[in-house]
mmCIF file of C-alpha atoms in Angstrom:
data_model
loop_
_atom_site.group_PDB
_atom_site.id
_atom_site.type_symbol
_atom_site.label_atom_id
_atom_site.label_comp_id
_atom_site.label_asym_id
_atom_site.label_seq_id
_atom_site.Cartn_x
_atom_site.Cartn_y
_atom_site.Cartn_z
ATOM 1 C CA VAL B 1 -0.180 -0.494 -0.026
ATOM 2 C CA LYS B 2 1.373 3.597 -1.059
ATOM 3 C CA PRO B 3 0.908 6.320 1.630
ATOM 4 C CA MET B 4 -1.680 8.591 0.510
ATOM 5 C CA ALA B 5 -0.509 11.897 -0.828
ATOM 6 C CA ALA B 6 -1.041 14.649 1.479
ATOM 7 C CA GLY B 7 -3.292 17.481 0.323
ATOM 8 C CA GLN B 8 -4.887 15.666 -2.206
ATOM 9 C CA PRO B 9 -8.481 13.849 -0.872
ATOM 10 C CA ARG B 10 -8.142 10.239 -0.034
ATOM 11 C CA VAL B 11 -10.693 8.000 -1.318
ATOM 12 C CA LEU B 12 -10.626 4.062 0.414
ATOM 13 C CA VAL B 13 -12.415 1.582 -2.772
ATOM 14 C CA VAL B 14 -13.205 -1.362 -1.452
ATOM 15 C CA GLU B 15 -14.547 -4.018 -4.135
ATOM 16 C CA ASP B 16 -13.876 -7.712 -3.777
ATOM 17 C CA GLU B 17 -14.022 -7.584 -7.908
ATOM 18 C CA PRO B 18 -10.764 -7.087 -9.367
ATOM 19 C CA ALA B 19 -11.852 -5.440 -12.724
ATOM 20 C CA GLN B 20 -14.487 -3.046 -11.069
ATOM 21 C CA ARG B 21 -11.225 -1.534 -8.124
ATOM 22 C CA GLU B 22 -9.520 -0.925 -11.345
ATOM 23 C CA VAL B 23 -11.617 0.968 -13.274
ATOM 24 C CA LEU B 24 -13.090 2.834 -9.989
ATOM 25 C CA ALA B 25 -9.520 3.655 -9.232
ATOM 26 C CA TYR B 26 -8.218 4.899 -12.443
ATOM 27 C CA ASN B 27 -11.665 7.536 -12.820
ATOM 28 C CA LEU B 28 -10.932 8.910 -8.928
ATOM 29 C CA GLU B 29 -7.114 8.864 -9.825
ATOM 30 C CA ALA B 30 -8.160 10.846 -13.338
ATOM 31 C CA GLU B 31 -9.969 13.082 -11.246
ATOM 32 C CA GLY B 32 -6.926 13.870 -9.054
ATOM 33 C CA PHE B 33 -7.634 11.351 -5.930
ATOM 34 C CA ALA B 34 -5.137 9.611 -4.263
ATOM 35 C CA VAL B 35 -7.081 6.175 -4.068
ATOM 36 C CA SER B 36 -6.095 3.172 -1.746
ATOM 37 C CA ARG B 37 -7.592 -0.204 -3.016
ATOM 38 C CA ALA B 38 -8.953 -2.736 -0.767
ATOM 39 C CA GLN B 39 -10.059 -6.330 -1.745
ATOM 40 C CA ASN B 40 -12.407 -7.092 0.956
ATOM 41 C CA GLY B 41 -13.869 -5.601 4.573
ATOM 42 C CA GLU B 42 -11.335 -7.135 6.538
ATOM 43 C CA GLU B 43 -8.421 -5.152 4.636
ATOM 44 C CA ALA B 44 -10.539 -2.240 4.481
ATOM 45 C CA LEU B 45 -11.148 -1.879 8.230
ATOM 46 C CA LEU B 46 -6.939 -1.929 8.265
ATOM 47 C CA LEU B 47 -6.191 0.312 6.135
ATOM 48 C CA VAL B 48 -8.798 2.708 7.551
ATOM 49 C CA ASP B 49 -6.704 2.212 10.745
ATOM 50 C CA GLU B 50 -3.632 2.800 9.629
ATOM 51 C CA ASP B 51 -4.118 5.987 7.052
ATOM 52 C CA ALA B 52 -7.516 6.991 7.647
ATOM 53 C CA PRO B 53 -9.221 8.012 4.175
ATOM 54 C CA ASP B 54 -11.343 10.815 3.189
ATOM 55 C CA ILE B 55 -13.873 9.184 1.978
ATOM 56 C CA ILE B 56 -14.658 5.489 1.280
ATOM 57 C CA VAL B 57 -16.326 4.060 -1.871
ATOM 58 C CA LEU B 58 -17.543 0.666 -0.314
ATOM 59 C CA ASP B 59 -19.123 -2.172 -2.486
ATOM 60 C CA TRP B 60 -22.321 -3.833 -0.429
ATOM 61 C CA MET B 61 -21.747 -7.574 -1.623
ATOM 62 C CA MET B 62 -18.456 -8.917 -0.405
ATOM 63 C CA PRO B 63 -17.564 -12.072 0.961
ATOM 64 C CA ASN B 64 -16.869 -12.932 4.415
ATOM 65 C CA LEU B 65 -16.978 -9.000 5.964
ATOM 66 C CA SER B 66 -20.042 -7.588 4.263
ATOM 67 C CA GLY B 67 -20.059 -3.683 3.010
ATOM 68 C CA ILE B 68 -23.024 -3.565 5.002
ATOM 69 C CA GLU B 69 -20.671 -4.938 8.616
ATOM 70 C CA VAL B 70 -18.181 -2.621 7.442
ATOM 71 C CA CYS B 71 -20.429 0.481 7.371
ATOM 72 C CA ARG B 72 -21.996 -0.393 10.645
ATOM 73 C CA ARG B 73 -18.475 -1.017 12.227
ATOM 74 C CA LEU B 74 -16.980 1.986 11.085
ATOM 75 C CA LYS B 75 -19.911 4.361 11.996
ATOM 76 C CA ILE B 76 -19.849 2.898 15.589
ATOM 77 C CA ARG B 77 -16.232 4.427 16.359
ATOM 78 C CA PRO B 78 -15.888 7.835 16.799
ATOM 79 C CA GLN B 79 -12.086 7.719 15.464
ATOM 80 C CA THR B 80 -14.043 6.585 12.195
ATOM 81 C CA ARG B 81 -17.579 7.988 12.331
ATOM 82 C CA SER B 82 -17.145 11.206 10.313
ATOM 83 C CA ILE B 83 -15.609 9.973 6.746
ATOM 84 C CA PRO B 84 -18.308 9.625 4.278
ATOM 85 C CA VAL B 85 -19.217 6.167 2.652
ATOM 86 C CA ILE B 86 -20.680 5.694 -0.489
ATOM 87 C CA MET B 87 -22.638 1.951 -0.938
ATOM 88 C CA LEU B 88 -22.164 0.325 -4.338
ATOM 89 C CA SER B 89 -24.796 -2.098 -4.737
ATOM 90 C CA ALA B 90 -26.667 -4.255 -7.720
ATOM 91 C CA ARG B 91 -29.584 -4.302 -4.979
ATOM 92 C CA SER B 92 -32.037 -1.639 -6.224
ATOM 93 C CA GLU B 93 -35.012 -2.195 -4.070
ATOM 94 C CA GLU B 94 -35.831 0.806 -1.899
ATOM 95 C CA VAL B 95 -35.867 -1.372 1.096
ATOM 96 C CA ASP B 96 -31.967 -2.345 0.209
ATOM 97 C CA LYS B 97 -31.571 1.481 -0.232
ATOM 98 C CA VAL B 98 -33.102 2.425 3.408
ATOM 99 C CA ARG B 99 -31.012 -0.227 4.995
ATOM 100 C CA GLY B 100 -27.780 1.110 3.374
ATOM 101 C CA LEU B 101 -28.360 4.269 4.600
ATOM 102 C CA GLU B 102 -29.501 3.443 7.859
ATOM 103 C CA THR B 103 -26.818 1.714 8.481
ATOM 104 C CA GLY B 104 -24.708 4.749 8.198
ATOM 105 C CA ALA B 105 -24.289 4.826 4.107
ATOM 106 C CA ASP B 106 -24.129 8.936 3.628
ATOM 107 C CA ASP B 107 -24.823 7.639 -0.524
ATOM 108 C CA TYR B 108 -26.120 4.802 -2.098
ATOM 109 C CA VAL B 109 -25.670 4.428 -6.000
ATOM 110 C CA VAL B 110 -27.034 1.381 -7.610
ATOM 111 C CA LYS B 111 -25.054 -0.673 -9.909
ATOM 112 C CA PRO B 112 -24.631 -0.662 -12.835
ATOM 113 C CA TYR B 113 -24.043 2.904 -12.530
ATOM 114 C CA SER B 114 -22.468 6.199 -14.589
ATOM 115 C CA VAL B 115 -18.946 7.140 -13.732
ATOM 116 C CA ILE B 116 -19.843 10.772 -14.460
ATOM 117 C CA GLU B 117 -22.360 10.699 -11.382
ATOM 118 C CA LEU B 118 -20.356 8.212 -8.834
ATOM 119 C CA MET B 119 -17.351 11.067 -9.539
ATOM 120 C CA ALA B 120 -19.892 14.008 -8.806
ATOM 121 C CA ARG B 121 -21.481 12.760 -5.608
ATOM 122 C CA VAL B 122 -17.248 11.882 -4.409
ATOM 123 C CA ARG B 123 -17.182 15.680 -4.761
ATOM 124 C CA SER B 124 -20.187 15.841 -3.145
ATOM 125 C CA GLN B 125 -19.134 14.189 -0.213
ATOM 126 C CA LEU B 126 -16.141 15.856 0.092
ATOM 127 C CA ARG B 127 -17.479 19.187 -0.164
ATOM 128 C CA ARG B 128 -19.438 18.694 2.916
ATOM 129 C CA VAL B 129 -15.943 16.828 5.185
ATOM 130 C CA ARG B 130 -12.715 18.899 3.209
ATOM 131 C CA PRO B 131 -13.459 21.386 1.498
ATOM 132 C CA THR B 132 -10.821 22.551 0.276
ATOM 133 C CA THR B 133 -10.010 19.433 -1.363
ATOM 134 C CA VAL B 134 -12.570 20.058 -4.168
ATOM 135 C CA GLY B 135 -11.273 24.043 -4.461
ATOM 136 C CA GLN B 136 -13.607 25.868 -2.539
ATOM 137 C CA ARG B 137 -12.476 29.332 -0.698
ATOM 138 C CA LEU B 138 -12.946 29.008 3.110
ATOM 139 C CA ASP B 139 -14.179 31.950 5.172
ATOM 140 C CA PHE B 140 -13.510 33.080 8.944
ATOM 141 C CA ASP B 141 -13.495 35.947 10.588
ATOM 142 C CA ASP B 142 -11.413 37.814 8.343
ATOM 143 C CA ILE B 143 -9.293 35.493 7.609
ATOM 144 C CA THR B 144 -9.690 33.761 3.451
ATOM 145 C CA LEU B 145 -8.275 30.733 2.310
ATOM 146 C CA ASP B 146 -8.337 29.675 -0.933
ATOM 147 C CA SER B 147 -7.484 26.520 -1.740
ATOM 148 C CA GLU B 148 -7.209 26.581 -5.583
ATOM 149 C CA SER B 149 -4.398 29.576 -5.612
ATOM 150 C CA HIS B 150 -2.900 28.645 -2.041
ATOM 151 C CA LYS B 151 -3.632 31.796 -1.265
ATOM 152 C CA VAL B 152 -4.803 33.305 2.570
ATOM 153 C CA THR B 153 -5.570 36.494 3.212
ATOM 154 C CA ARG B 154 -6.277 38.801 6.474
ATOM 155 C CA GLY B 155 -8.235 41.537 6.041
ATOM 156 C CA GLU B 156 -6.538 43.554 3.020
ATOM 157 C CA ASN B 157 -3.347 41.722 3.601
ATOM 158 C CA GLU B 158 -2.012 38.277 1.887
ATOM 159 C CA LEU B 159 -0.547 35.953 4.541
ATOM 160 C CA GLN B 160 2.930 34.147 3.422
ATOM 161 C CA LEU B 161 2.256 30.284 5.053
ATOM 162 C CA GLY B 162 4.324 27.463 4.136
ATOM 163 C CA PRO B 163 2.929 24.270 2.608
ATOM 164 C CA THR B 164 2.731 22.512 6.252
ATOM 165 C CA GLU B 165 0.997 25.973 7.517
ATOM 166 C CA PHE B 166 -1.328 26.052 5.014
ATOM 167 C CA ARG B 167 -2.321 22.326 5.771
ATOM 168 C CA LEU B 168 -3.047 23.083 9.361
ATOM 169 C CA LEU B 169 -4.952 26.293 9.068
ATOM 170 C CA SER B 170 -7.658 24.352 6.244
ATOM 171 C CA THR B 171 -7.642 21.676 8.803
ATOM 172 C CA PHE B 172 -8.442 24.283 11.476
ATOM 173 C CA MET B 173 -10.965 26.453 9.218
ATOM 174 C CA GLU B 174 -12.626 23.372 7.468
ATOM 175 C CA LYS B 175 -13.914 22.135 10.638
ATOM 176 C CA PRO B 176 -14.222 25.339 13.403
ATOM 177 C CA GLY B 177 -14.816 24.283 16.947
ATOM 178 C CA ARG B 178 -13.050 20.681 17.217
ATOM 179 C CA VAL B 179 -10.410 20.213 19.389
ATOM 180 C CA TRP B 180 -6.990 18.651 18.036
ATOM 181 C CA SER B 181 -4.603 16.412 19.463
ATOM 182 C CA ARG B 182 -0.918 16.810 18.229
ATOM 183 C CA GLU B 183 -1.285 13.131 17.138
#
């Protein structure tokens, strides 16, 4: 597993079907996402513990540990509860969609799906949890952070920040009021 790049939105693709997994990864990488892959639920949980992604694209129907069970486990744990999960499934019945969403999935996409629509749904979920990863501008009091141009202004003055300072400020501005540990 290669470590995910800092600053790039990080997506974990969990799909037991190799061809599907690679098509998803290819399209996400083409959109500028850093992608890690898991072929089953157990591997997904290990990868999340090692390096939590910004979002998870998760297949429901997998052997041993199903996507629905992976989702349930992630949403129970405080440290992974806020990671958005997009559930992929061939199950198109309303009762299945409701079950997926009530288990904790933030979105539910029925297979076969449009790649363009899935990419839009990934970006939509990321706008909620990490707005700067999809090029949005953040404002807090008199501070403005523009993630596309990598500029920060306070009032009328542009601030000179290094890459680490910029990432820290964007993290703090994305989740104001949150208490952070040094870890």
